[in-house]
């Protein structure tokens, strides 16, 4: 089982980007799925997280600008990031708590994808 992340890139302030993350492999259940980010010299922080059966939490600084969408059929999430600011520059990591076919739960991380916002 893996998390496959895509998206990211470089934009100017005020621009938009979309990140996507899909679960690859057979699982029994997804408990949470979302995104963390880590800027150089900073700790990894939660950006947005979906929790089964359907609630979403956002870090305060992204509320109103970022939207996390969940596709249950495809077992994926997309993070639409609008009105990007230079302080959003970071490596973004997909994260999920998944239960495998034996109902053993574990945290999974996708590869980081870089988001760079220039002023």
PDB file of C-alpha atoms in Angstrom:
ATOM      1  CA  UNK A   1       0.000   0.000   0.000  1.00  0.00           C
ATOM      2  CA  UNK A   2       1.317   3.426  -0.959  1.00  0.00           C
ATOM      3  CA  UNK A   3       0.199   7.024  -1.131  1.00  0.00           C
ATOM      4  CA  UNK A   4       0.875   8.544  -4.536  1.00  0.00           C
ATOM      5  CA  UNK A   5       1.010  12.325  -4.515  1.00  0.00           C
ATOM      6  CA  UNK A   6       1.018  14.688  -7.457  1.00  0.00           C
ATOM      7  CA  UNK A   7       0.759  18.371  -8.177  1.00  0.00           C
ATOM      8  CA  UNK A   8       2.730  21.236  -6.752  1.00  0.00           C
ATOM      9  CA  UNK A   9       4.991  23.641  -8.566  1.00  0.00           C
ATOM     10  CA  UNK A  10       5.842  27.315  -8.601  1.00  0.00           C
ATOM     11  CA  UNK A  11       3.375  30.196  -8.737  1.00  0.00           C
ATOM     12  CA  UNK A  12       3.243  33.867  -7.953  1.00  0.00           C
ATOM     13  CA  UNK A  13       1.433  35.155  -4.917  1.00  0.00           C
ATOM     14  CA  UNK A  14      -2.311  35.101  -5.457  1.00  0.00           C
ATOM     15  CA  UNK A  15      -2.106  32.108  -7.739  1.00  0.00           C
ATOM     16  CA  UNK A  16      -3.574  28.638  -7.382  1.00  0.00           C
ATOM     17  CA  UNK A  17      -2.333  25.070  -7.316  1.00  0.00           C
ATOM     18  CA  UNK A  18      -3.910  21.664  -6.772  1.00  0.00           C
ATOM     19  CA  UNK A  19      -2.347  18.721  -4.980  1.00  0.00           C
ATOM     20  CA  UNK A  20      -3.723  15.204  -5.298  1.00  0.00           C
ATOM     21  CA  UNK A  21      -3.075  12.039  -3.356  1.00  0.00           C
ATOM     22  CA  UNK A  22      -4.414   8.563  -4.093  1.00  0.00           C
ATOM     23  CA  UNK A  23      -4.170   5.293  -2.172  1.00  0.00           C
ATOM     24  CA  UNK A  24      -2.529   2.618  -4.288  1.00  0.00           C
ATOM     25  CA  UNK A  25      -3.177  -0.918  -3.115  1.00  0.00           C
ATOM     26  CA  UNK A  26      -5.912  -2.920  -1.426  1.00  0.00           C
ATOM     27  CA  UNK A  27      -7.133  -1.669   1.925  1.00  0.00           C
ATOM     28  CA  UNK A  28     -10.121  -2.225   4.172  1.00  0.00           C
ATOM     29  CA  UNK A  29     -10.724   1.304   5.428  1.00  0.00           C
ATOM     30  CA  UNK A  30      -9.412   4.857   5.333  1.00  0.00           C
ATOM     31  CA  UNK A  31      -9.751   6.630   8.663  1.00  0.00           C
ATOM     32  CA  UNK A  32      -8.018   9.909   7.812  1.00  0.00           C
ATOM     33  CA  UNK A  33      -6.399  11.415   4.743  1.00  0.00           C
ATOM     34  CA  UNK A  34      -4.918  14.809   4.133  1.00  0.00           C
ATOM     35  CA  UNK A  35      -1.856  16.993   3.898  1.00  0.00           C
ATOM     36  CA  UNK A  36       0.987  18.234   6.047  1.00  0.00           C
ATOM     37  CA  UNK A  37       3.655  20.709   5.050  1.00  0.00           C
ATOM     38  CA  UNK A  38       7.161  21.513   6.137  1.00  0.00           C
ATOM     39  CA  UNK A  39       8.976  24.732   5.365  1.00  0.00           C
ATOM     40  CA  UNK A  40      12.783  24.916   5.570  1.00  0.00           C
ATOM     41  CA  UNK A  41      13.868  25.148   9.188  1.00  0.00           C
ATOM     42  CA  UNK A  42      10.362  24.527  10.486  1.00  0.00           C
ATOM     43  CA  UNK A  43       8.480  21.602  11.918  1.00  0.00           C
ATOM     44  CA  UNK A  44       5.977  19.660   9.861  1.00  0.00           C
ATOM     45  CA  UNK A  45       2.491  21.046  10.384  1.00  0.00           C
ATOM     46  CA  UNK A  46      -0.998  19.893   9.549  1.00  0.00           C
ATOM     47  CA  UNK A  47      -2.603  21.738   6.625  1.00  0.00           C
ATOM     48  CA  UNK A  48      -5.906  19.927   6.120  1.00  0.00           C
ATOM     49  CA  UNK A  49      -7.263  16.540   7.126  1.00  0.00           C
ATOM     50  CA  UNK A  50     -10.375  14.565   6.196  1.00  0.00           C
ATOM     51  CA  UNK A  51     -11.699  12.168   8.810  1.00  0.00           C
ATOM     52  CA  UNK A  52     -14.140   9.376   8.115  1.00  0.00           C
ATOM     53  CA  UNK A  53     -17.068   9.492   7.670  1.00  0.00           C
ATOM     54  CA  UNK A  54     -16.844  13.061   6.424  1.00  0.00           C
ATOM     55  CA  UNK A  55     -15.407  15.890   8.482  1.00  0.00           C
ATOM     56  CA  UNK A  56     -12.500  18.130   7.479  1.00  0.00           C
ATOM     57  CA  UNK A  57     -10.170  20.265   9.568  1.00  0.00           C
ATOM     58  CA  UNK A  58      -7.923  23.063   8.380  1.00  0.00           C
ATOM     59  CA  UNK A  59      -4.949  24.886   9.815  1.00  0.00           C
ATOM     60  CA  UNK A  60      -6.041  28.413  10.687  1.00  0.00           C
ATOM     61  CA  UNK A  61      -3.837  30.204   8.164  1.00  0.00           C
ATOM     62  CA  UNK A  62      -5.321  28.312   5.193  1.00  0.00           C
ATOM     63  CA  UNK A  63      -8.993  28.542   6.125  1.00  0.00           C
ATOM     64  CA  UNK A  64     -10.943  30.222   3.342  1.00  0.00           C
ATOM     65  CA  UNK A  65      -8.128  29.704   0.852  1.00  0.00           C
ATOM     66  CA  UNK A  66      -7.578  25.935   0.736  1.00  0.00           C
ATOM     67  CA  UNK A  67     -10.236  23.287   0.133  1.00  0.00           C
ATOM     68  CA  UNK A  68      -9.735  19.591   0.731  1.00  0.00           C
ATOM     69  CA  UNK A  69     -11.984  17.316  -1.323  1.00  0.00           C
ATOM     70  CA  UNK A  70     -12.445  13.621  -0.812  1.00  0.00           C
ATOM     71  CA  UNK A  71     -13.366  11.061  -3.505  1.00  0.00           C
ATOM     72  CA  UNK A  72     -14.386   7.883  -1.690  1.00  0.00           C
ATOM     73  CA  UNK A  73     -14.710   5.781  -4.843  1.00  0.00           C
ATOM     74  CA  UNK A  74     -11.192   6.629  -5.999  1.00  0.00           C
ATOM     75  CA  UNK A  75      -9.866   6.718  -2.415  1.00  0.00           C
ATOM     76  CA  UNK A  76      -8.132   9.993  -2.986  1.00  0.00           C
ATOM     77  CA  UNK A  77      -8.049  13.571  -1.763  1.00  0.00           C
ATOM     78  CA  UNK A  78      -7.359  16.796  -3.616  1.00  0.00           C
ATOM     79  CA  UNK A  79      -6.177  20.017  -2.025  1.00  0.00           C
ATOM     80  CA  UNK A  80      -7.221  23.092  -3.980  1.00  0.00           C
ATOM     81  CA  UNK A  81      -5.015  25.979  -2.906  1.00  0.00           C
ATOM     82  CA  UNK A  82      -6.149  29.472  -3.868  1.00  0.00           C
ATOM     83  CA  UNK A  83      -4.769  32.903  -3.119  1.00  0.00           C
ATOM     84  CA  UNK A  84      -1.385  31.399  -2.351  1.00  0.00           C
ATOM     85  CA  UNK A  85       1.035  33.413  -0.240  1.00  0.00           C
ATOM     86  CA  UNK A  86       4.825  33.248   0.006  1.00  0.00           C
ATOM     87  CA  UNK A  87       4.445  31.783   3.491  1.00  0.00           C
ATOM     88  CA  UNK A  88       2.719  28.766   1.926  1.00  0.00           C
ATOM     89  CA  UNK A  89       6.046  27.776   0.393  1.00  0.00           C
ATOM     90  CA  UNK A  90       6.929  24.326   1.708  1.00  0.00           C
ATOM     91  CA  UNK A  91       7.209  20.666   0.915  1.00  0.00           C
ATOM     92  CA  UNK A  92       3.721  19.171   1.140  1.00  0.00           C
ATOM     93  CA  UNK A  93       3.246  15.588   2.296  1.00  0.00           C
ATOM     94  CA  UNK A  94       0.175  13.433   1.893  1.00  0.00           C
ATOM     95  CA  UNK A  95      -0.726  11.464   5.018  1.00  0.00           C
ATOM     96  CA  UNK A  96      -3.324   8.822   5.737  1.00  0.00           C
ATOM     97  CA  UNK A  97      -4.259   6.407   8.482  1.00  0.00           C
ATOM     98  CA  UNK A  98      -5.269   3.231   6.704  1.00  0.00           C
ATOM     99  CA  UNK A  99      -6.448  -0.224   7.713  1.00  0.00           C
ATOM    100  CA  UNK A 100      -5.141  -3.015   5.535  1.00  0.00           C
ATOM    101  CA  UNK A 101      -7.163  -6.074   4.510  1.00  0.00           C
ATOM    102  CA  UNK A 102      -6.360  -7.652   7.871  1.00  0.00           C
ATOM    103  CA  UNK A 103      -7.642  -4.526   9.634  1.00  0.00           C
ATOM    104  CA  UNK A 104      -4.221  -3.591  10.874  1.00  0.00           C
ATOM    105  CA  UNK A 105      -3.987   0.189  11.084  1.00  0.00           C
ATOM    106  CA  UNK A 106      -0.952   2.312  10.308  1.00  0.00           C
ATOM    107  CA  UNK A 107       0.088   5.801   9.239  1.00  0.00           C
ATOM    108  CA  UNK A 108       1.263   6.190   5.660  1.00  0.00           C
ATOM    109  CA  UNK A 109       3.148   9.059   4.018  1.00  0.00           C
ATOM    110  CA  UNK A 110       3.446   9.999   0.403  1.00  0.00           C
ATOM    111  CA  UNK A 111       6.505  11.517  -1.193  1.00  0.00           C
ATOM    112  CA  UNK A 112       6.830  15.247  -0.643  1.00  0.00           C
ATOM    113  CA  UNK A 113       5.825  17.645  -3.361  1.00  0.00           C
ATOM    114  CA  UNK A 114       7.248  21.140  -3.421  1.00  0.00           C
ATOM    115  CA  UNK A 115       5.098  24.262  -3.533  1.00  0.00           C
ATOM    116  CA  UNK A 116       6.930  27.536  -4.126  1.00  0.00           C
ATOM    117  CA  UNK A 117       5.117  30.879  -3.999  1.00  0.00           C
ATOM    118  CA  UNK A 118       6.984  33.976  -5.077  1.00  0.00           C
ATOM    119  CA  UNK A 119       6.030  37.498  -4.120  1.00  0.00           C
TER     120      UNK A 119
END
